[in-house]
C-alpha atoms as one frame of an Amber mdcrd trajectory, in Angstrom:
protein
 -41.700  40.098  -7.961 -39.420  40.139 -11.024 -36.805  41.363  -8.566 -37.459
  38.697  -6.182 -37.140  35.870  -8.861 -34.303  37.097 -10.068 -32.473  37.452
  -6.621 -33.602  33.704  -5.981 -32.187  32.873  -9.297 -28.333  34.809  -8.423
 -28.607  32.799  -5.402 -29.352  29.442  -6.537 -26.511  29.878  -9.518 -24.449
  31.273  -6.949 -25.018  28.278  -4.786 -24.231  26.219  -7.768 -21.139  27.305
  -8.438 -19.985  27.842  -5.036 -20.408  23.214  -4.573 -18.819  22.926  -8.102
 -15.875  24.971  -6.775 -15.714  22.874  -3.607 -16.751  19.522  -5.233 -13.219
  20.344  -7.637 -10.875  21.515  -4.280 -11.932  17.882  -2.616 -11.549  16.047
  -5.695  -8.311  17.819  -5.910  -7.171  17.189  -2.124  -7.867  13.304  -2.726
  -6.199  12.622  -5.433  -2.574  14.659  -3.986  -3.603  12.627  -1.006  -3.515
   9.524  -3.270  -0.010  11.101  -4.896   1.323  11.379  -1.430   0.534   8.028
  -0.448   1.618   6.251  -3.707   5.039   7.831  -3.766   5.591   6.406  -0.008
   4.444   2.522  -1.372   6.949   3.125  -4.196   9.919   4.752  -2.285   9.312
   3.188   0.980   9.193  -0.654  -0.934  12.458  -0.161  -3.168  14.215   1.249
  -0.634  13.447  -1.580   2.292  14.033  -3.984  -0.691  17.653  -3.026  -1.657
  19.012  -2.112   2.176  17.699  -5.672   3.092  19.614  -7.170   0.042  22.920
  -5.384   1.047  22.120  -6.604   4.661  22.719 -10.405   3.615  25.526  -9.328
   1.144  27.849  -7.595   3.153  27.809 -10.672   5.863  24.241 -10.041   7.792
  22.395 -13.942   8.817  20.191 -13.467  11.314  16.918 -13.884   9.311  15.136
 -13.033  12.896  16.871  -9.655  13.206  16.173  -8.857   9.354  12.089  -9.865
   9.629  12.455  -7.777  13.017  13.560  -4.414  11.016  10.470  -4.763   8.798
   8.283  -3.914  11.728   9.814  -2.795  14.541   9.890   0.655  13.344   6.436
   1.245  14.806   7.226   3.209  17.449   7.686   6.768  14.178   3.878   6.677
  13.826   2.820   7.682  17.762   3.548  11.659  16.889   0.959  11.218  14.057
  -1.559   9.220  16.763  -1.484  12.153  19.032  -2.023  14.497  16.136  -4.666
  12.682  14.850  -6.328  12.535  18.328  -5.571  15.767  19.467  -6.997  17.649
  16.201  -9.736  19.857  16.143 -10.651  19.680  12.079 -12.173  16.790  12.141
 -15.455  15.818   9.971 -18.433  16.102  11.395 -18.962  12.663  10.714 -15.768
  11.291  12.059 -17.592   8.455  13.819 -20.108   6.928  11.668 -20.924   4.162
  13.867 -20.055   3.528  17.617 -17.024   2.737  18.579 -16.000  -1.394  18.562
 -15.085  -2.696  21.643 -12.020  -3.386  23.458 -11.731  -6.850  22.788 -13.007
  -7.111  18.998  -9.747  -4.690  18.412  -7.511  -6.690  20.614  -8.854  -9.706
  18.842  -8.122  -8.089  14.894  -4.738  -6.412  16.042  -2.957  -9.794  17.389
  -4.404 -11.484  14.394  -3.110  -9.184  11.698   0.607  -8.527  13.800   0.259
 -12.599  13.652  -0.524 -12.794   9.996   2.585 -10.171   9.274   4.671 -11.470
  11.341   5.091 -14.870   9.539   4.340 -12.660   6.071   7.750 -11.004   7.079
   9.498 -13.928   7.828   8.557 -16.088   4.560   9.480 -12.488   2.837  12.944
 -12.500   4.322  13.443 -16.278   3.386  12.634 -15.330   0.026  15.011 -12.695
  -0.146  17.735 -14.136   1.665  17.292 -17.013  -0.732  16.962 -15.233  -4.420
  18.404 -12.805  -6.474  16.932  -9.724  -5.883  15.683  -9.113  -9.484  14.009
 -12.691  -8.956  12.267 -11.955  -5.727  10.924  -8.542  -6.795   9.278 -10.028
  -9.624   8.121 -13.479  -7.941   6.432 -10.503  -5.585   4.230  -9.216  -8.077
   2.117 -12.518  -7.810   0.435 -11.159  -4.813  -1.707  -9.226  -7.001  -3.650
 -11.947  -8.513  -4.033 -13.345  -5.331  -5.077  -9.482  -4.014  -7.583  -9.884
  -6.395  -9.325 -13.590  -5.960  -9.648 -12.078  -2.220 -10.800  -9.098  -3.313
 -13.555 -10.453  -5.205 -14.852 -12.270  -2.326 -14.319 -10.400   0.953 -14.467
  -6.755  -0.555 -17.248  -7.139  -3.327 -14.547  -5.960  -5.977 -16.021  -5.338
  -9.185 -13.884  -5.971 -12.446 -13.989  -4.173 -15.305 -12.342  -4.913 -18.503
  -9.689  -2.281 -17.730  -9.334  -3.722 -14.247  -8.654  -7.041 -15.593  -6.675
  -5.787 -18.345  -4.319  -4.352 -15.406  -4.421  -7.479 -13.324  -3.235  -9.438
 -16.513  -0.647  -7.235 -17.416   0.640  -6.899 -14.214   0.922 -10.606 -13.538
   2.620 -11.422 -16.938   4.858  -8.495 -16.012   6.195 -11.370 -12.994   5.351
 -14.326 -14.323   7.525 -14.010 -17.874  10.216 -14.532 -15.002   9.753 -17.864
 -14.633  10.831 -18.112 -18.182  14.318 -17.046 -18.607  17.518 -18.004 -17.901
  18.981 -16.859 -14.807  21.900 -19.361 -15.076  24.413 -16.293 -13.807  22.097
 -15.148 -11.089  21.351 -18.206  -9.891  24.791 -20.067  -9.903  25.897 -18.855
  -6.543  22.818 -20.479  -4.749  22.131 -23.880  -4.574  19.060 -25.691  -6.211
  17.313 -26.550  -2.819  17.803 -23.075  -0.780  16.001 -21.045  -4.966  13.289
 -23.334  -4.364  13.020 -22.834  -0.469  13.042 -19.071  -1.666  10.629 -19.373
  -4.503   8.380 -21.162  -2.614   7.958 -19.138   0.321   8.327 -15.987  -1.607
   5.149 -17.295  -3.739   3.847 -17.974   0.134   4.254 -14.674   1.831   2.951
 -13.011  -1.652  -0.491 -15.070  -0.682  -0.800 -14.035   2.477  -0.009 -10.523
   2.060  -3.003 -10.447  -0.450  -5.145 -11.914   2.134  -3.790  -9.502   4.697
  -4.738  -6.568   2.445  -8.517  -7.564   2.002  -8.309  -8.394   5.591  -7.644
  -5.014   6.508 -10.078  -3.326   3.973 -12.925  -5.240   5.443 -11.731  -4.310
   9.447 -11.840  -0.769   7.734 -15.449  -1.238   6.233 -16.854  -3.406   9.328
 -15.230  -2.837  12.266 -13.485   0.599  12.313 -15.624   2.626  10.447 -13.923
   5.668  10.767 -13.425   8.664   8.464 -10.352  10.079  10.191  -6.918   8.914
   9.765  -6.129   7.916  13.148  -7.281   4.419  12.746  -4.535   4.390   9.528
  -1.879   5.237  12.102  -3.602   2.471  14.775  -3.715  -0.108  12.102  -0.240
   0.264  11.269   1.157   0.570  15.343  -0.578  -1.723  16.828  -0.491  -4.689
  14.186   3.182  -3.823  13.825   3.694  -4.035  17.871   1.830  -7.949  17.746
   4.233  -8.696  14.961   7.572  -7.059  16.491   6.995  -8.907  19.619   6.079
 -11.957  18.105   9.551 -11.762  15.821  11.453 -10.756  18.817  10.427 -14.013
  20.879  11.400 -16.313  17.704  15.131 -14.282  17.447  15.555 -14.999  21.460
  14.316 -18.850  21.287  15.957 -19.546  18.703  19.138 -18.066  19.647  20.317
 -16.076  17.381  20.347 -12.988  19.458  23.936 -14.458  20.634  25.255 -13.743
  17.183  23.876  -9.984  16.967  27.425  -8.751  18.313  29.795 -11.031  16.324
  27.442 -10.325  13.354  28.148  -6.498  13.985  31.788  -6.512  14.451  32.212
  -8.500  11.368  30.088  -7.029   8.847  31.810  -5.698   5.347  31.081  -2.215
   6.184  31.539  -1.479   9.573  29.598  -1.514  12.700  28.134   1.646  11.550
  26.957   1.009   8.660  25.480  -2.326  10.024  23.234  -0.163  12.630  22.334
   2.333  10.132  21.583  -0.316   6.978  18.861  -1.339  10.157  17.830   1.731
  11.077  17.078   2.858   7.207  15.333  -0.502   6.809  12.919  -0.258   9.529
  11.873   3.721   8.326  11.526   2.630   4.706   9.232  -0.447   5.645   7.119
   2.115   8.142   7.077   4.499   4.903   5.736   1.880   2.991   3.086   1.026
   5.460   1.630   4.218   6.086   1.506   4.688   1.777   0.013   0.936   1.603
  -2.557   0.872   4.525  -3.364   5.104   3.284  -4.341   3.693  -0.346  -6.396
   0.528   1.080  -8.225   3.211   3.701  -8.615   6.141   0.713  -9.712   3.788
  -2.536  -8.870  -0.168  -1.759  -6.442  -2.974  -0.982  -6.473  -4.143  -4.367
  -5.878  -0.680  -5.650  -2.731  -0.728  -2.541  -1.801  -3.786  -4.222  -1.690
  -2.533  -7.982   0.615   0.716  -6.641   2.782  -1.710  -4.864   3.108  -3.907
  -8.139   4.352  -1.036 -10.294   7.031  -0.148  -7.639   8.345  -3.948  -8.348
  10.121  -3.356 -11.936  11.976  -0.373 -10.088  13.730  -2.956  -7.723  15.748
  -4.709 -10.724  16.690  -1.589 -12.411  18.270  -0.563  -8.733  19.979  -3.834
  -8.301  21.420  -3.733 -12.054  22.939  -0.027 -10.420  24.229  -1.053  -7.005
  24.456  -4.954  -7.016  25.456  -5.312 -10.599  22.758  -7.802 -11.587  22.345
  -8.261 -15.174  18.745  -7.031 -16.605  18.092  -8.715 -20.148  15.331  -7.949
 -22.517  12.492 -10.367 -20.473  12.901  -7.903 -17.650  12.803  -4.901 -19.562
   9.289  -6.286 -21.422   8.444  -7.485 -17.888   8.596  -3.436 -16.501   6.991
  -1.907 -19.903   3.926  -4.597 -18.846   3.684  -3.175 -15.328   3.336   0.451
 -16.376   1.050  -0.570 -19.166  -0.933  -2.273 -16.418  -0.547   0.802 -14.067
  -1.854   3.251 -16.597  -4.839   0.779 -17.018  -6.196   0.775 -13.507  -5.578
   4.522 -13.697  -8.062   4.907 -16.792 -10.563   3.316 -15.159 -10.104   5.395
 -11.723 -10.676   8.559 -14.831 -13.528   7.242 -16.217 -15.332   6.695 -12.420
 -14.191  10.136 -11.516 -16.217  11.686 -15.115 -19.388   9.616 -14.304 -19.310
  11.088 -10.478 -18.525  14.822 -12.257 -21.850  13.681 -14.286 -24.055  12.725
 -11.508 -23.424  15.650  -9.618 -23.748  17.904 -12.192 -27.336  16.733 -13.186
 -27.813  16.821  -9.326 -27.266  20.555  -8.951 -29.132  21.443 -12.308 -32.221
  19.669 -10.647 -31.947  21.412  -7.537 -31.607  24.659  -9.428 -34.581  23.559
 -11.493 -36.593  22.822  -8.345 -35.455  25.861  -6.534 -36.393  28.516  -9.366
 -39.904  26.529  -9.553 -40.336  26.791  -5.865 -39.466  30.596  -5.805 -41.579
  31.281  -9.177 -44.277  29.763  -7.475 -44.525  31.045  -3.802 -44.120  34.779
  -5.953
């Protein structure tokens, strides 16, 4: 009997530590997931951001054909749809719910390629429209509106470091609007920075809506576990949108310009095709890092990765655009990180109460087991 209890006991501990070991390699796996995914938002975003800037400075004016490039590089994510499909390690509880119908995805597809297709095109007004430095910073207003959204269509709960991070991350942008940009600004005229302000302060409202959007379709309608509705999301809203942007360039006429556009650009016909080439990878980059954080944790976490990228735009433009950065800018960055490192604490301090639970979880079901055993011995 002795024997017995203590073989029950081995097992039990043995038990124990073989979950702890594989509640750590999970815990592990998510967060280089969430590594991966971040580093895509904050390459794939600065990138996109500078090659469209050099776009419009080296003689590009279509504003149809520069929206276009922000989504027409859908057609990169199919490989990782037929991987996705075609896998064989996939959870056992890959579909929690039945599958929604053909028409309830046609129906949130063509409204979220809608959505980001006029998202783009305020976005590319903006930019056209403002100093880069400006525009980067004006972006990081979509946060606050990530989170109003959040609160209401994804039952976000704040907590003081949460808001600490939204405020920081705000005043990061918003000390913007209070400096001189008299040298920046001198080459555009009063009515076209206000167009651009505007509709910069526009698109960054939508996009927050989009984001919540899309982490409710995830929680209500998709209800998947694997990451082939990421890759969906991203195709198929991005196909509504290209086609969308590619009627606009046609009746509007621009398309007749595309050639004389080419031929005349600073840098060569080459390097016009391959400044639109880069752009449409980095913006597909960006989406699969954006839509992987809002499927993994949420949008308004998405939204707080793709606020820290923002400060690294100005420091890129002071490089290659020679754009002055002055001590409001520098505080403005230092505020973002601050803000970053925030939200981060508060992911740490989630991740030690889980550790917590689940530890007092396995030392009752050792508990129970070795009373069971004891017992039926």
């Amino acid at each position: 009997m002795k024997e017995a209890r203590e073989e029950a006991t081995n097992t039990v501990e043995t038990q124990s530590d073989g979950g702890r070991r594989s509640s750590r390699v999970v815990l592990y796996k998510w967060w280089l997931k969430i590594l991966v995914f971040t580093f895509f938002v904050l390459s794939g975003q600065s990138v996109a951001t500078m090659l469209g800037r050099l776009y419009f400075n080296k003689g590009g004016n279509s504003k149809w054909m520069a929206t276009l490039v922000q989504t027409a590089g859908f057609p990169l994510m199919y490989p990782f749809i037929f991987f996705f499909s075609s896998s064989k390690i996939q959870p056992e509880n890959h579909h929690v719910a039945g599958k929604p119908s053909w028409t309830t995805l046609v129906i949130l597809y063509i409204t979220l390629g809608t959505f980001l297709a006029a998202d783009c095109m305020l976005y590319t007004f903006g930019l056209n429209f403002l100093p880069v430095s400006t525009y980067s910073l004006i972006c990081a207003s979509q946060l606050a509106f990530n989170a109003f959204f959040s609160y209401f269509l994804n039952g976000q709960k704040f907590t003081p470091y949460i808001a600490n991070s939204l405020v920081l991350l705000s005043f990061s942008s918003t000390l913007l609007v209070f400096q001189s940009d008299e040298e920046e600004t001198g080459k555009i005229s009063r009515s076209k920075y206000i167009i651009g302000f505007v509709c910069t302060v526009a698109a960054s409202a939508g996009y927050g809506l989009m984001l919540s959007i899309t982490q409710l379709a995830f929680q209500k309608i998709l209800k998947s576990t694997s990451y082939k509705v990421v890759f969906d999301m991203i195709v198929y809203q991005n196909m509504v949108a290209s086609v969308g942007i590619l009627v606009g360039l046609f009746a509007s006429g621009e398309w007749k310009d595309i050639n004389g556009e080419m031929r005349s650009f600073e840098s060569g016909t080459v390097s016009y095709i391959m400044n639109l080439v880069w752009t449409a990878i980095a913006w597909q980059v960006f989406s699969v890092g954006c839509i992987g954080l809002i499927f993994e944790v949420s949008s308004l976490f998405s939204n707080v990765i793709s606020t820290l990228g923002i400060p690294i735009v100005p420091v890129l433009a002071v490089v290659f655009f020679h754009e002055k950065i002055n001590g409001v800018k520098v505080i403005s960055m230092l505020l973002a990180i601050w803000g970053f490192i925030s939200y981060i604490y508060q992911h740490y301090i989630d991740d030690s109460k889980e550790k917590a639970k689940a530890r007092l979880v396995n030392h009752d079901r050792e508990v129970s087991l070795t009373e069971t055993n004891r017992v039926g011995h």
